[in-house]
């Protein structure tokens, strides 16, 4: 990112001088790399935004029509729940939230049962940021396709973490963020929109081409991009995705899940510790939620940070309905640990020991 920005800190797609063309090439290569990663078709349909929330807002607002019914789940992050809530509050759509089972999975049959005549889209979180379970997208996508319903996936926690095949899973729109498992920096995210999906543009502005036209441009990528791109973010994302491809997504996932299993086994042996939905390494990402009896999750987080230098996320983690489902909404959520590619067995052992010491204070 540093060397790219020193040499190519200019706007792509606006001018024909060398630096501008080189920048455009990096942007196009990143579109290509991500389109291949998600098994899309046309790199121009891979558009960039600030983050997953930004893209989800554009997609949900750009696809919803007055009188639509939208199905989503209790697993969603606020970046899905809130745009849908506002559309509902404004009298545009009606929303149904489908509950997950005791292990943290959505049953595709429950999605099917929620269909109405006016159901236009189903919006599903591929992998929960609270409990880490991976949802059966292929089955849900099949049901949506059979019924002519658009299938939107929030891949914030799965893009770069596990394989995603938009065609095999019948996904119509995939929204992702750059700063998590894609190993990019903050401030970059995006979506891939399949060719047949009539998402309207909801923002207007400069595109660098056809400046005499009064309306915003309908063609991709301009339909969902206006103004100067975060090119330093794109360059970082490019490097991140190439690194993941070099390592192999499956290899990274396997290594992280081995550590997750050690963490889970270690924590569940500690008296006073409750784990949520951590049942099996199958269909699971390396995220673990727990509580320690006698403590608020926030206090455990503070002790882990201050006394042991272990970073975690506590509370409702922007996903309040997950906590309604696992019964932790009224007790201020959970402590959530997540494992990344640079974590080691030593980190995990130290974390188990830290939680054991904290739990021993009150148990
Ligand atoms: C499942 C899920 N969806 C959406 C988001 C929002 O991502 P961003 O902050 O990039 O908008 C997150 C981030 O925590 C997430 O975990």
Coordinates of C-alpha atoms and ligand atoms in Angstrom, one line a residue:
X1 CA 0.0 0.0 0.0
X2 CA 2.8 2.3 0.9
X3 CA 4.8 1.9 -2.3
X4 CA 1.6 1.8 -4.4
X5 CA 0.4 5.1 -3.0
X6 CA 3.8 6.8 -3.3
X7 CA 3.9 5.9 -7.0
X8 CA 0.3 5.7 -8.0
X9 CA -1.7 8.0 -5.7
X10 CA -3.9 9.2 -8.5
X11 CA -7.5 8.8 -9.7
X12 CA -8.1 5.8 -12.1
X13 CA -10.5 6.0 -15.0
X14 CA -10.3 9.7 -15.5
X15 CA -7.0 10.4 -17.4
X16 CA -4.6 8.7 -19.8
X17 CA -1.3 9.4 -18.1
X18 CA 0.9 6.5 -17.0
X19 CA 0.2 6.6 -13.3
X20 CA -3.6 6.8 -13.9
X21 CA -3.5 3.8 -16.3
X22 CA -1.4 1.8 -13.8
X23 CA -3.9 2.6 -11.0
X24 CA -6.8 1.5 -13.2
X25 CA -5.0 -1.8 -13.8
X26 CA -4.7 -2.5 -10.1
X27 CA -8.4 -1.7 -9.7
X28 CA -9.3 -4.0 -12.6
X29 CA -7.0 -6.8 -11.4
X30 CA -8.6 -6.6 -8.0
X31 CA -12.1 -6.8 -9.5
X32 CA -10.9 -9.9 -11.5
X33 CA -9.3 -11.6 -8.4
X34 CA -12.4 -11.2 -6.3
X35 CA -14.8 -12.2 -9.1
X36 CA -12.7 -15.4 -9.5
X37 CA -12.7 -15.9 -5.7
X38 CA -16.5 -15.8 -5.6
X39 CA -17.0 -17.5 -8.9
X40 CA -18.9 -14.6 -10.5
X41 CA -18.9 -13.8 -14.2
X42 CA -18.0 -10.3 -15.1
X43 CA -15.4 -8.3 -13.1
X44 CA -17.3 -5.1 -13.8
X45 CA -20.1 -6.4 -11.6
X46 CA -17.6 -6.5 -8.7
X47 CA -18.0 -3.0 -7.2
X48 CA -16.2 -1.3 -4.4
X49 CA -17.6 0.6 -1.4
X50 CA -16.5 1.6 2.1
X51 CA -17.4 -1.6 3.8
X52 CA -20.0 -4.4 4.0
X53 CA -22.6 -2.0 5.6
X54 CA -22.2 0.4 2.8
X55 CA -22.8 -2.2 0.1
X56 CA -25.7 -3.8 2.0
X57 CA -27.4 -0.4 2.3
X58 CA -27.0 0.1 -1.5
X59 CA -28.2 -3.3 -2.3
X60 CA -31.2 -3.5 0.0
X61 CA -32.4 0.0 -0.7
X62 CA -31.7 -0.4 -4.4
X63 CA -33.6 -3.7 -4.7
X64 CA -36.6 -3.2 -2.4
X65 CA -39.9 -2.1 -3.9
X66 CA -43.0 -0.8 -2.1
X67 CA -45.1 -3.7 -0.9
X68 CA -42.3 -6.3 -0.9
X69 CA -41.8 -9.0 1.7
X70 CA -38.3 -9.7 2.8
X71 CA -37.0 -12.7 4.7
X72 CA -33.9 -12.5 6.9
X73 CA -32.6 -14.3 10.0
X74 CA -31.9 -13.9 13.7
X75 CA -28.2 -14.3 12.8
X76 CA -27.9 -11.0 11.1
X77 CA -25.6 -8.1 11.9
X78 CA -27.0 -4.6 12.3
X79 CA -25.7 -3.8 8.8
X80 CA -28.6 -6.0 7.6
X81 CA -31.1 -5.6 10.4
X82 CA -31.0 -1.8 10.4
X83 CA -31.4 -1.1 6.7
X84 CA -34.3 -3.5 6.6
X85 CA -35.8 -2.0 9.8
X86 CA -35.7 1.5 8.2
X87 CA -37.3 0.2 5.0
X88 CA -40.0 -1.4 7.1
X89 CA -40.5 1.7 9.3
X90 CA -40.9 3.8 6.2
X91 CA -43.7 1.6 5.0
X92 CA -41.9 0.1 2.0
X93 CA -41.3 -3.5 3.0
X94 CA -42.5 -6.1 5.5
X95 CA -39.7 -8.2 7.2
X96 CA -39.8 -11.7 8.6
X97 CA -36.9 -12.9 10.8
X98 CA -36.3 -16.7 10.7
X99 CA -34.9 -18.2 13.9
X100 CA -31.8 -20.5 14.0
X101 CA -31.8 -23.9 15.8
X102 CA -30.1 -24.7 19.1
X103 CA -26.8 -25.4 17.3
X104 CA -26.8 -22.1 15.5
X105 CA -28.1 -23.1 12.0
X106 CA -30.9 -21.9 9.8
X107 CA -33.1 -24.7 8.5
X108 CA -33.8 -24.0 4.8
X109 CA -37.3 -25.5 5.4
X110 CA -38.0 -22.6 7.7
X111 CA -37.0 -20.1 5.0
X112 CA -39.4 -21.9 2.6
X113 CA -42.2 -21.8 5.2
X114 CA -41.8 -18.0 5.5
X115 CA -42.4 -17.4 1.8
X116 CA -45.3 -15.2 0.8
X117 CA -46.7 -14.2 -2.6
X118 CA -44.8 -10.9 -2.4
X119 CA -41.5 -12.2 -1.0
X120 CA -38.8 -10.5 -3.2
X121 CA -35.6 -11.4 -1.4
X122 CA -34.0 -13.5 1.3
X123 CA -31.0 -12.0 3.1
X124 CA -28.7 -14.4 5.0
X125 CA -25.5 -14.0 7.0
X126 CA -23.2 -16.7 5.7
X127 CA -21.3 -16.9 9.0
X128 CA -22.2 -15.4 12.3
X129 CA -19.8 -13.0 13.9
X130 CA -21.1 -14.1 17.3
X131 CA -21.2 -17.9 17.1
X132 CA -19.3 -18.6 13.9
X133 CA -21.7 -21.1 12.4
X134 CA -21.7 -21.4 8.6
X135 CA -25.2 -21.5 7.0
X136 CA -26.4 -23.9 4.3
X137 CA -26.3 -21.4 1.5
X138 CA -26.6 -24.0 -1.3
X139 CA -29.9 -25.3 0.0
X140 CA -31.3 -21.9 0.7
X141 CA -30.1 -20.6 -2.7
X142 CA -31.8 -23.5 -4.4
X143 CA -35.2 -22.8 -2.8
X144 CA -34.9 -19.1 -3.6
X145 CA -34.1 -19.9 -7.3
X146 CA -37.0 -22.3 -7.6
X147 CA -39.3 -19.6 -6.3
X148 CA -37.9 -16.6 -8.3
X149 CA -36.7 -14.9 -5.1
X150 CA -33.5 -12.9 -5.0
X151 CA -30.8 -14.3 -2.6
X152 CA -28.6 -11.8 -0.9
X153 CA -25.7 -13.0 1.2
X154 CA -23.7 -11.0 3.8
X155 CA -20.3 -12.6 3.5
X156 CA -18.5 -10.3 5.9
X157 CA -17.2 -13.2 8.0
X158 CA -16.8 -15.8 5.3
X159 CA -15.2 -14.0 2.3
X160 CA -11.6 -15.1 2.4
X161 CA -12.3 -17.6 5.2
X162 CA -14.1 -20.4 3.4
X163 CA -14.8 -21.1 -0.3
X164 CA -17.8 -19.2 -1.8
X165 CA -19.2 -20.2 -5.2
X166 CA -22.0 -17.8 -6.2
X167 CA -23.1 -19.9 -9.1
X168 CA -23.3 -23.3 -7.3
X169 CA -25.0 -21.5 -4.3
X170 CA -27.4 -19.6 -6.5
X171 CA -26.4 -16.3 -4.8
X172 CA -27.7 -13.2 -6.6
X173 CA -25.8 -10.6 -4.6
X174 CA -22.8 -11.1 -2.3
X175 CA -21.6 -8.3 0.0
X176 CA -18.2 -8.4 1.6
X177 CA -15.9 -6.3 3.7
X178 CA -12.1 -6.0 3.0
X179 CA -10.7 -5.7 6.5
X180 CA -11.6 -9.1 7.9
X181 CA -10.7 -12.5 6.4
X182 CA -9.8 -10.9 3.0
X183 CA -6.8 -9.4 4.9
X184 CA -7.3 -5.9 3.4
X185 CA -7.3 -2.6 5.3
X186 CA -10.3 -0.9 6.8
X187 CA -12.5 1.4 4.6
X188 CA -12.8 -1.0 1.6
X189 CA -15.6 -3.4 0.9
X190 CA -18.0 -4.2 -1.9
X191 CA -20.5 -6.4 -3.6
X192 CA -20.8 -8.7 -6.6
X193 CA -24.2 -8.4 -8.3
X194 CA -25.3 -11.1 -10.8
X195 CA -26.3 -9.9 -14.2
X196 CA -30.0 -10.4 -13.9
X197 CA -30.5 -8.5 -10.6
X198 CA -32.3 -5.2 -11.1
X199 CA -30.6 -3.2 -8.3
X200 CA -31.3 0.5 -8.8
X201 CA -28.6 3.1 -8.1
X202 CA -29.4 5.1 -5.1
X203 CA -26.4 7.5 -5.3
X204 CA -25.5 9.8 -8.1
X205 CA -22.3 11.5 -9.1
X206 CA -19.1 11.5 -11.0
X207 CA -18.1 8.3 -12.9
X208 CA -15.2 9.7 -15.0
X209 CA -17.0 8.7 -18.2
X210 CA -19.9 10.1 -20.3
X211 CA -19.9 13.3 -18.3
X212 CA -22.4 15.0 -20.6
X213 CA -25.2 12.5 -19.6
X214 CA -27.5 14.1 -17.0
X215 CA -28.4 10.9 -15.2
X216 CA -26.2 8.5 -13.3
X217 CA -25.0 5.6 -15.3
X218 CA -26.8 2.3 -15.2
X219 CA -24.0 0.1 -16.4
X220 CA -21.6 -1.6 -14.0
X221 CA -19.4 -0.8 -12.2
X222 CA -20.7 2.8 -12.3
X223 CA -24.2 1.8 -11.2
X224 CA -22.9 1.2 -7.6
X225 CA -19.8 3.4 -7.6
X226 CA -19.7 7.2 -7.7
X227 CA -16.8 9.5 -7.0
X228 CA -13.2 8.7 -6.3
X229 CA -12.5 5.1 -5.2
X230 CA -10.5 4.3 -2.1
X231 CA -7.6 3.1 -4.3
X232 CA -5.1 2.6 -1.5
X233 CA -7.7 0.4 0.1
X234 CA -8.2 -1.5 -3.2
X235 CA -4.4 -1.9 -3.4
X236 CA -4.3 -3.4 0.1
X237 CA -7.2 -5.7 -0.7
X238 CA -5.4 -6.8 -3.8
X239 CA -2.3 -7.8 -1.8
X240 CA -4.5 -9.4 0.9
X241 CA -6.4 -11.6 -1.6
X242 CA -3.2 -12.6 -3.4
X243 CA -1.7 -13.6 0.0
X244 CA -4.8 -15.8 0.8
X245 CA -4.6 -17.4 -2.6
X246 CA -0.9 -18.2 -2.1
X247 CA -1.6 -19.8 1.3
X248 CA -4.8 -21.5 0.2
X249 CA -8.1 -20.8 1.9
X250 CA -8.6 -24.4 2.9
X251 CA -5.2 -24.5 4.5
X252 CA -5.8 -21.3 6.5
X253 CA -9.2 -22.5 7.6
X254 CA -7.9 -25.9 8.7
X255 CA -5.1 -24.4 10.8
X256 CA -7.5 -21.9 12.4
X257 CA -10.1 -24.6 13.2
X258 CA -7.4 -26.8 14.8
X259 CA -6.7 -23.9 17.2
X260 CA -10.5 -23.2 17.6
X261 CA -10.9 -26.9 18.7
X262 CA -8.1 -26.6 21.2
X263 CA -9.7 -23.4 22.6
X264 CA -13.2 -24.9 22.7
X265 CA -12.0 -28.0 24.5
X266 CA -9.9 -26.0 26.9
X267 CA -12.7 -23.6 27.8
X268 CA -15.4 -26.1 28.2
X269 CA -13.4 -27.9 30.9
X270 CA -13.4 -24.8 33.0
X271 CA -16.0 -24.6 35.8
X272 CA -18.3 -21.7 35.4
X273 CA -17.7 -21.2 31.7
X274 CA -20.6 -21.5 29.3
X275 CA -20.0 -21.8 25.5
X276 CA -22.6 -20.9 23.0
X277 CA -23.4 -23.1 19.9
X278 CA -19.8 -24.4 19.7
X279 CA -20.8 -28.0 18.9
X280 CA -18.5 -29.2 16.1
X281 CA -15.7 -28.1 13.8
X282 CA -18.0 -28.9 10.8
X283 CA -19.7 -25.8 9.2
X284 CA -17.9 -23.6 11.7
X285 CA -15.6 -20.6 11.5
X286 CA -13.0 -19.9 14.2
X287 CA -15.2 -17.7 16.3
X288 CA -16.2 -18.6 19.9
X289 CA -18.7 -16.9 22.3
X290 CA -18.7 -17.6 26.0
X291 CA -19.6 -16.3 29.4
X292 CA -18.0 -16.8 32.8
X293 CA -20.5 -17.3 35.7
X294 CA -20.6 -14.4 38.1
X295 CA -19.2 -11.9 35.6
X296 CA -20.5 -9.5 33.1
X297 CA -19.0 -10.1 29.6
X298 CA -17.6 -6.6 29.6
X299 CA -15.7 -7.2 32.8
X300 CA -14.2 -10.4 31.5
X301 CA -13.1 -8.5 28.3
X302 CA -11.5 -5.8 30.4
X303 CA -9.6 -8.4 32.5
X304 CA -8.5 -10.3 29.4
X305 CA -7.2 -7.0 27.9
X306 CA -5.6 -5.3 30.9
X307 CA -4.3 -8.3 32.8
X308 CA -3.4 -10.6 29.9
X309 CA -3.1 -8.5 26.7
X310 CA -5.8 -10.6 25.0
X311 CA -8.1 -8.7 22.6
X312 CA -11.7 -9.8 22.4
X313 CA -15.1 -8.3 21.6
X314 CA -17.8 -8.3 24.3
X315 CA -21.5 -7.3 24.6
X316 CA -24.0 -7.7 21.7
X317 CA -21.4 -7.5 18.9
X318 CA -23.8 -5.5 16.7
X319 CA -26.0 -8.6 16.3
X320 CA -28.7 -8.3 19.0
X321 CA -31.0 -11.0 17.6
X322 CA -28.3 -13.7 17.8
X323 CA -28.3 -12.9 21.5
X324 CA -32.1 -13.2 21.7
X325 CA -31.6 -16.6 20.1
X326 CA -28.9 -17.9 22.5
X327 CA -30.5 -16.3 25.5
X328 CA -27.8 -13.7 26.3
X329 CA -29.6 -10.5 25.3
X330 CA -30.6 -9.7 28.8
X331 CA -27.2 -10.5 30.4
X332 CA -25.3 -8.1 28.1
X333 CA -24.2 -10.6 25.5
X334 CA -21.0 -12.7 25.5
X335 CA -17.3 -12.6 25.3
X336 CA -16.3 -13.4 21.7
X337 CA -12.8 -14.6 20.7
X338 CA -11.9 -15.0 17.1
X339 CA -8.8 -16.7 15.7
X340 CA -6.8 -15.4 12.8
X341 CA -4.1 -16.8 10.5
X342 CA -1.3 -15.4 12.7
X343 CA -2.5 -17.0 15.9
X344 CA -0.5 -19.8 17.5
X345 CA -1.0 -22.7 19.9
X346 CA 0.8 -20.6 22.5
X347 CA -1.8 -17.8 22.2
X348 CA -4.6 -20.4 22.6
X349 CA -2.9 -22.0 25.7
X350 CA -2.4 -18.6 27.3
X351 CA -6.1 -17.6 26.6
X352 CA -7.4 -20.8 28.2
X353 CA -5.1 -20.2 31.2
X354 CA -6.3 -16.6 31.5
X355 CA -10.0 -17.6 31.4
X356 CA -9.3 -20.3 34.0
X357 CA -7.8 -17.7 36.4
X358 CA -10.7 -15.3 35.8
X359 CA -13.3 -18.0 36.4
X360 CA -11.5 -19.2 39.6
X361 CA -12.2 -15.8 41.2
X362 CA -15.9 -16.5 41.5
X363 CA -16.3 -20.3 40.9
Ligands
LIG1 C1 -21.6 -10.6 9.8 C2 -21.2 -9.2 9.6 N1 -21.9 -8.4 8.8 C3 -21.6 -7.1 8.6 C4 -20.5 -6.6 9.2 C5 -20.2 -5.1 9.0 O1 -19.0 -5.0 8.3 P1 -18.5 -3.5 8.0 O2 -18.0 -3.0 9.3 O3 -17.4 -3.8 7.1 O4 -19.6 -2.7 7.5 C6 -19.8 -7.3 10.1 C7 -18.7 -6.7 10.9 O5 -18.5 -6.9 12.0 C8 -20.1 -8.7 10.3 O6 -19.5 -9.4 11.2

